[in-house]
Tab-separated table of C-alpha atoms and ligand atoms in Angstrom:
chain	number	residue	atom	x	y	z
W	1	MET	CA	13.315	19.521	-19.008
W	2	THR	CA	11.365	20.086	-15.366
W	3	ASP	CA	9.767	16.766	-16.040
W	4	THR	CA	13.377	14.750	-17.387
W	5	ASN	CA	14.318	16.109	-13.665
W	6	SER	CA	11.093	15.606	-11.683
W	7	ASN	CA	11.636	11.795	-13.330
W	8	SER	CA	15.414	11.342	-11.831
W	9	THR	CA	14.221	12.285	-8.423
W	10	ALA	CA	11.682	9.773	-9.174
W	11	ASN	CA	14.568	7.651	-9.534
W	12	VAL	CA	16.992	7.962	-7.267
W	13	LYS	CA	13.749	7.662	-4.951
W	14	GLY	CA	12.722	4.892	-6.753
W	15	ALA	CA	15.628	2.818	-5.897
W	16	THR	CA	16.238	4.188	-2.092
W	17	VAL	CA	12.566	2.712	-1.423
W	18	GLU	CA	13.500	-0.531	-3.096
W	19	ALA	CA	16.734	-1.081	-1.234
W	20	MET	CA	15.130	0.340	1.607
W	21	PHE	CA	11.977	-2.661	1.384
W	22	ASN	CA	14.593	-5.182	0.530
W	23	GLU	CA	16.612	-4.985	3.259
W	24	ILE	CA	13.776	-4.941	5.922
W	25	ALA	CA	11.889	-7.612	4.172
W	26	PRO	CA	12.915	-10.855	6.195
W	27	ARG	CA	11.446	-8.923	9.463
W	28	TYR	CA	8.778	-7.010	7.874
W	29	ASP	CA	5.564	-8.645	9.167
W	30	LEU	CA	7.314	-9.007	12.394
W	31	LEU	CA	7.532	-5.797	12.889
W	32	ASN	CA	4.190	-4.469	11.331
W	33	HIS	CA	2.761	-6.740	13.583
W	34	ILE	CA	4.602	-4.617	16.727
W	35	LEU	CA	4.223	-1.604	15.993
W	36	SER	CA	0.438	-1.345	14.505
W	37	LEU	CA	-0.474	-3.588	17.392
W	38	ASN	CA	-2.204	-5.575	14.763
W	39	ILE	CA	-4.586	-2.830	14.210
W	40	ASP	CA	-3.577	-2.575	10.391
W	41	ARG	CA	-5.276	-6.502	10.496
W	42	ILE	CA	-9.109	-4.496	11.113
W	43	TRP	CA	-7.976	-1.978	7.936
W	44	ARG	CA	-7.027	-4.599	5.584
W	45	LYS	CA	-10.339	-6.275	6.492
W	46	LYS	CA	-12.476	-2.957	6.037
W	47	LEU	CA	-11.026	-2.419	2.191
W	48	ILE	CA	-11.307	-6.437	1.995
W	49	LYS	CA	-15.095	-6.445	2.773
W	50	LYS	CA	-15.513	-3.125	0.229
W	51	LEU	CA	-13.415	-4.751	-2.655
W	52	LYS	CA	-15.296	-8.504	-2.419
W	53	ALA	CA	-18.844	-6.384	-1.934
W	54	GLU	CA	-18.062	-5.326	-6.351
W	55	ASN	CA	-17.416	-8.612	-7.258
W	56	PRO	CA	-14.336	-8.780	-8.973
W	57	SER	CA	-13.071	-11.437	-10.793
W	58	HIS	CA	-9.386	-10.410	-11.596
W	59	VAL	CA	-8.003	-7.890	-8.572
W	60	LEU	CA	-4.623	-6.173	-8.685
W	61	ASP	CA	-2.709	-5.753	-5.729
W	62	ILE	CA	-0.282	-2.781	-6.212
W	63	ALA	CA	2.697	-2.230	-3.897
W	64	THR	CA	1.730	-6.237	-2.649
W	65	GLY	CA	5.153	-6.366	-0.380
W	66	THR	CA	4.998	-9.712	1.644
W	67	ALA	CA	1.504	-10.202	-0.280
W	68	ASP	CA	-0.896	-10.239	2.946
W	69	LEU	CA	-3.552	-8.560	1.680
W	70	SER	CA	-3.693	-10.561	-1.266
W	71	ILE	CA	-3.926	-13.462	0.844
W	72	MET	CA	-6.156	-12.568	3.225
W	73	LEU	CA	-8.729	-11.500	-0.367
W	74	GLY	CA	-7.789	-15.334	-0.993
W	75	LYS	CA	-8.518	-16.650	1.528
W	76	ARG	CA	-12.055	-15.208	2.214
W	77	SER	CA	-12.817	-15.804	-1.528
W	78	LYS	CA	-12.361	-18.350	-3.722
W	79	ASP	CA	-13.563	-18.169	-6.743
W	80	ILE	CA	-11.620	-14.281	-7.412
W	81	ARG	CA	-7.436	-14.556	-8.899
W	82	ILE	CA	-5.167	-11.833	-7.429
W	83	THR	CA	-1.888	-10.346	-9.330
W	84	GLY	CA	-0.172	-8.565	-6.869
W	85	ILE	CA	3.442	-6.029	-7.940
W	86	ASP	CA	5.767	-4.873	-6.322
W	87	VAL	CA	9.737	-2.843	-6.689
W	88	ALA	CA	11.349	-4.889	-4.116
W	89	GLU	CA	12.327	-8.910	-5.055
W	90	GLN	CA	13.466	-9.450	-1.256
W	91	MET	CA	9.348	-8.567	-0.037
W	92	LEU	CA	7.890	-10.457	-3.237
W	93	ALA	CA	10.439	-13.713	-1.982
W	94	VAL	CA	8.774	-13.645	1.709
W	95	GLY	CA	5.093	-13.455	0.120
W	96	ARG	CA	5.341	-16.564	-2.460
W	97	ARG	CA	6.496	-18.769	0.468
W	98	LYS	CA	3.873	-17.540	2.377
W	99	VAL	CA	1.465	-17.766	-0.832
W	100	TYR	CA	2.745	-21.418	-1.231
W	101	ASN	CA	2.294	-22.126	2.397
W	102	LYS	CA	-1.442	-21.147	2.313
W	103	GLY	CA	-1.859	-23.466	-0.544
W	104	LEU	CA	-2.932	-20.408	-2.240
W	105	SER	CA	-0.064	-20.279	-5.465
W	106	ASP	CA	-3.433	-21.185	-7.852
W	107	ARG	CA	-4.660	-17.668	-7.880
W	108	ILE	CA	-2.207	-15.653	-6.203
W	109	GLN	CA	0.762	-14.744	-8.573
W	110	LEU	CA	3.041	-12.119	-7.557
W	111	LYS	CA	5.177	-10.353	-10.517
W	112	ARG	CA	8.310	-7.987	-9.510
W	113	ALA	CA	6.879	-4.551	-11.209
W	114	ALA	CA	6.513	-0.865	-10.602
W	115	ALA	CA	3.088	1.042	-10.074
W	116	GLU	CA	4.764	3.638	-12.490
W	117	ASP	CA	4.960	1.173	-15.641
W	118	ILE	CA	2.945	-1.828	-15.154
W	119	PRO	CA	3.345	-4.375	-17.303
W	120	TYR	CA	-0.418	-5.677	-18.037
W	121	PRO	CA	-2.142	-4.071	-20.797
W	122	ASP	CA	-5.440	-2.187	-20.643
W	123	ALA	CA	-8.848	-2.714	-18.921
W	124	THR	CA	-7.090	-5.971	-17.335
W	125	PHE	CA	-8.615	-6.083	-13.900
W	126	ASP	CA	-12.228	-5.795	-12.354
W	127	CYS	CA	-10.385	-3.811	-9.575
W	128	ALA	CA	-7.446	-2.907	-7.719
W	129	MET	CA	-6.132	-2.226	-3.911
W	130	VAL	CA	-3.286	-0.525	-2.565
W	131	ALA	CA	-2.266	-0.566	1.099
W	132	PHE	CA	0.432	1.713	2.449
W	133	GLY	CA	2.420	1.563	-0.788
W	134	VAL	CA	1.348	4.742	-2.279
W	135	ARG	CA	2.873	6.886	-0.327
W	136	ASN	CA	6.194	5.142	-1.333
W	137	PHE	CA	6.021	5.353	-5.164
W	138	SER	CA	8.780	7.607	-6.917
W	139	ARG	CA	5.333	9.376	-8.882
W	140	PRO	CA	2.073	8.705	-7.342
W	141	ASP	CA	0.425	10.777	-10.082
W	142	LEU	CA	1.831	8.302	-12.691
W	143	GLY	CA	1.584	5.646	-10.656
W	144	LEU	CA	-2.702	6.211	-9.963
W	145	ARG	CA	-2.797	6.705	-13.820
W	146	GLU	CA	-1.122	3.494	-14.829
W	147	ILE	CA	-3.759	1.476	-12.319
W	148	ARG	CA	-6.674	3.371	-13.754
W	149	ARG	CA	-5.118	2.134	-17.443
W	150	VAL	CA	-5.189	-1.494	-16.087
W	151	LEU	CA	-8.613	-1.413	-14.765
W	152	LYS	CA	-11.408	-1.772	-16.615
W	153	PRO	CA	-13.851	0.498	-17.335
W	154	GLY	CA	-16.566	0.775	-13.844
W	155	GLY	CA	-13.373	-0.665	-12.312
W	156	LYS	CA	-12.807	0.198	-8.539
W	157	LEU	CA	-9.531	0.950	-6.799
W	158	PHE	CA	-9.220	1.043	-2.750
W	159	VAL	CA	-6.150	2.870	-1.259
W	160	LEU	CA	-5.583	2.287	2.088
W	161	GLU	CA	-3.109	4.404	3.570
W	162	PHE	CA	-1.686	5.942	6.681
W	163	SER	CA	-2.829	9.704	8.138
W	164	THR	CA	-2.733	12.255	10.895
W	165	PRO	CA	-5.266	12.327	13.296
W	166	SER	CA	-6.068	16.315	14.116
W	167	LYS	CA	-7.918	16.378	16.694
W	168	PHE	CA	-7.104	16.319	20.790
W	169	PRO	CA	-5.550	13.904	22.539
W	170	MET	CA	-5.254	11.193	19.365
W	171	LYS	CA	-2.782	13.826	17.618
W	172	GLY	CA	-0.334	14.155	20.690
W	173	LEU	CA	-0.345	10.695	21.320
W	174	TYR	CA	0.126	9.824	17.550
W	175	ARG	CA	2.989	12.188	16.966
W	176	PHE	CA	4.597	10.778	20.037
W	177	TYR	CA	4.087	7.185	18.923
W	178	PHE	CA	4.851	7.436	15.627
W	179	HIS	CA	8.297	9.782	16.358
W	180	SER	CA	9.346	7.926	19.426
W	181	VAL	CA	8.874	4.431	20.123
W	182	LEU	CA	8.155	3.504	16.252
W	183	PRO	CA	11.415	5.025	15.268
W	184	PHE	CA	13.141	3.174	18.815
W	185	VAL	CA	11.746	-0.242	18.174
W	186	GLY	CA	11.679	0.056	14.555
W	187	ARG	CA	15.472	0.437	14.789
W	188	MET	CA	15.718	-2.430	17.326
W	189	VAL	CA	14.449	-5.612	16.093
W	190	SER	CA	15.221	-4.205	11.988
W	191	GLY	CA	18.548	-3.355	12.799
W	192	HIS	CA	18.040	-0.753	9.792
W	193	LYS	CA	18.558	2.827	10.329
W	194	GLN	CA	16.290	4.805	8.613
W	195	ALA	CA	13.387	2.596	7.532
W	196	TYR	CA	11.538	3.400	10.604
W	197	THR	CA	12.387	7.287	10.511
W	198	TYR	CA	11.504	7.397	6.847
W	199	LEU	CA	8.105	5.806	8.016
W	200	PRO	CA	7.021	9.107	9.729
W	201	GLU	CA	8.819	11.125	7.923
W	202	SER	CA	6.830	9.927	4.528
W	203	VAL	CA	3.311	9.554	5.852
W	204	GLU	CA	3.615	13.622	6.759
W	205	ARG	CA	4.969	14.731	3.518
W	206	PHE	CA	2.358	12.738	1.343
W	207	PRO	CA	-1.156	14.474	0.611
W	208	GLU	CA	-3.603	13.240	2.643
W	209	GLY	CA	-7.954	13.435	2.608
W	210	ALA	CA	-9.137	15.843	0.624
W	211	ASP	CA	-5.568	16.660	-0.941
W	212	PHE	CA	-5.359	12.981	-2.179
W	213	VAL	CA	-8.554	12.742	-3.338
W	214	LYS	CA	-7.463	15.351	-6.150
W	215	MET	CA	-5.114	13.273	-6.712
W	216	MET	CA	-7.040	10.116	-7.005
W	217	ARG	CA	-9.222	12.535	-9.384
W	218	ASP	CA	-6.436	14.260	-11.543
W	219	ALA	CA	-5.465	11.143	-12.640
W	220	GLY	CA	-9.394	10.538	-13.850
W	221	PHE	CA	-10.873	8.485	-11.015
W	222	GLU	CA	-14.557	9.084	-10.478
W	223	GLY	CA	-16.848	8.923	-7.097
W	224	CYS	CA	-14.318	9.469	-4.834
W	225	SER	CA	-14.098	9.206	-1.499
W	226	ALA	CA	-11.980	9.342	1.709
W	227	LYS	CA	-13.425	7.515	5.249
W	228	LYS	CA	-11.079	8.078	7.927
W	229	LEU	CA	-10.354	5.008	9.958
W	230	SER	CA	-9.543	4.750	13.805
W	231	PHE	CA	-9.364	8.558	14.690
W	232	GLY	CA	-7.384	9.594	11.710
W	233	ILE	CA	-4.759	6.768	12.093
W	234	ALA	CA	-5.345	5.573	8.523
W	235	THR	CA	-8.192	6.367	5.260
W	236	LEU	CA	-9.518	4.246	2.961
W	237	TYR	CA	-9.533	5.726	-0.157
W	238	GLY	CA	-11.750	4.578	-3.127
W	239	GLY	CA	-12.655	5.660	-6.853
W	240	ARG	CA	-13.956	4.255	-10.376
W	241	HIS	CA	-12.813	4.448	-13.184
W	242	TYR	CA	-15.580	4.962	-15.570
J	301	LIG	C1	4.938	-0.530	3.748
J	301	LIG	S1	5.191	-2.050	2.360
J	301	LIG	C2	3.404	-2.380	1.648
J	301	LIG	C3	3.104	-3.846	1.789
J	301	LIG	C4	2.202	-4.263	1.730
J	301	LIG	N1	1.099	-3.616	0.720
J	301	LIG	C5	1.469	-4.328	3.092
J	301	LIG	O1	0.379	-3.962	3.095
J	301	LIG	O2	1.625	-5.117	4.172
J	301	LIG	C6	4.860	-0.808	0.799
J	301	LIG	C7	5.423	-1.623	-0.282
J	301	LIG	O3	5.683	-0.765	-1.339
J	301	LIG	C8	6.881	-1.167	-2.538
J	301	LIG	N2	7.029	-0.015	-3.612
J	301	LIG	C9	7.427	0.863	-3.663
J	301	LIG	N3	7.503	1.998	-4.560
J	301	LIG	C10	6.607	0.921	-5.151
J	301	LIG	C11	6.569	1.109	-6.651
J	301	LIG	N4	6.574	2.179	-7.547
J	301	LIG	N5	5.559	0.316	-7.313
J	301	LIG	C12	5.323	-0.443	-6.227
J	301	LIG	N6	5.840	-0.747	-5.381
J	301	LIG	C13	6.113	0.053	-4.703
J	301	LIG	C14	7.694	-1.836	-1.660
J	301	LIG	O4	8.701	-2.094	-2.072
J	301	LIG	C15	7.450	-2.241	-0.297
J	301	LIG	O5	6.895	-3.640	-0.233
C-alpha cells in the first residue's frame, strides 16, 4: 500500500519533470551557460577526468539532457562508446543534433529511458555518470539501484549535483543568487514560470553530502565519496559496484 502510494507520487513528479524539461529544451543550453557563468564546465571536466582514469570502454550517461557531458567525454576520449538516456524527448532531440554536428554519432547514442527502468541487461557498462539529474529522478533510490544493476562489477558511478554552501559569505550570496537572480533571469529567457523556481527548491529538498552518500550506500555502492566543489555550490560523488 505504502509502496503503491509512493510510486504514484513518483509518477506524478516524473510526468511533471519530463513536461518541464521538454518545454525548456530549446533554451536549456543558453540558460545553463548564462546562469552558471560557465562554472559548470569546470565541474564537468573534473568528473570527466576522474571517469577517464577508470579507463572505461562503454559509459552510461543518465539524465543526459542535451548531451553536454557525453559530448565532452566523447571529444576527450576517441575510443569510448557512450549511451545517454533521458526521459525528455525534446532534450534528447537537441542533444542528437549536437552529437551529429560534432561528428560523434558513431560513438554516442541517445535513447529515451528513465533511470528507474534502464533498458539494458545487468553488467552492461564499465562506468556511469549523472550530472544535475539525480535530484530530478522520481525515485532516486530506485534509479541508483538500477544504475548499479547495469554496471559491471568494479564499475564506478560519478554523480555531479548542486549542493548548498554552508559558510559565510558564500551561503548568503548563494541564497540571493539562487532565489532571486536565477528565477528572474530563468523566467525571462525561458518563458517558463516554474522551471527556475523549481531549480532552487529541488536543490534544497534533495539530500546532499553525507545524506546522499548514505543513499548511494543503501543502493549497494561501496567506497562512496563526496567532494565539495566551488565552496559547496556543487558536489562530486563517487561509488563503486563491487
Ligand atoms: C538539469 S537537466 C541535466 C541535463 C544534463 N545532464 C546536463 O548536465 O546538462 C536534468 C535532466 O534530467 C532528466 N530526467 C529527470 N528525471 C529523469 C529520470 N527519472 N530518468 C532519466 N532522466 C531524467 C530531465 O529530463 C533533464 O533532461
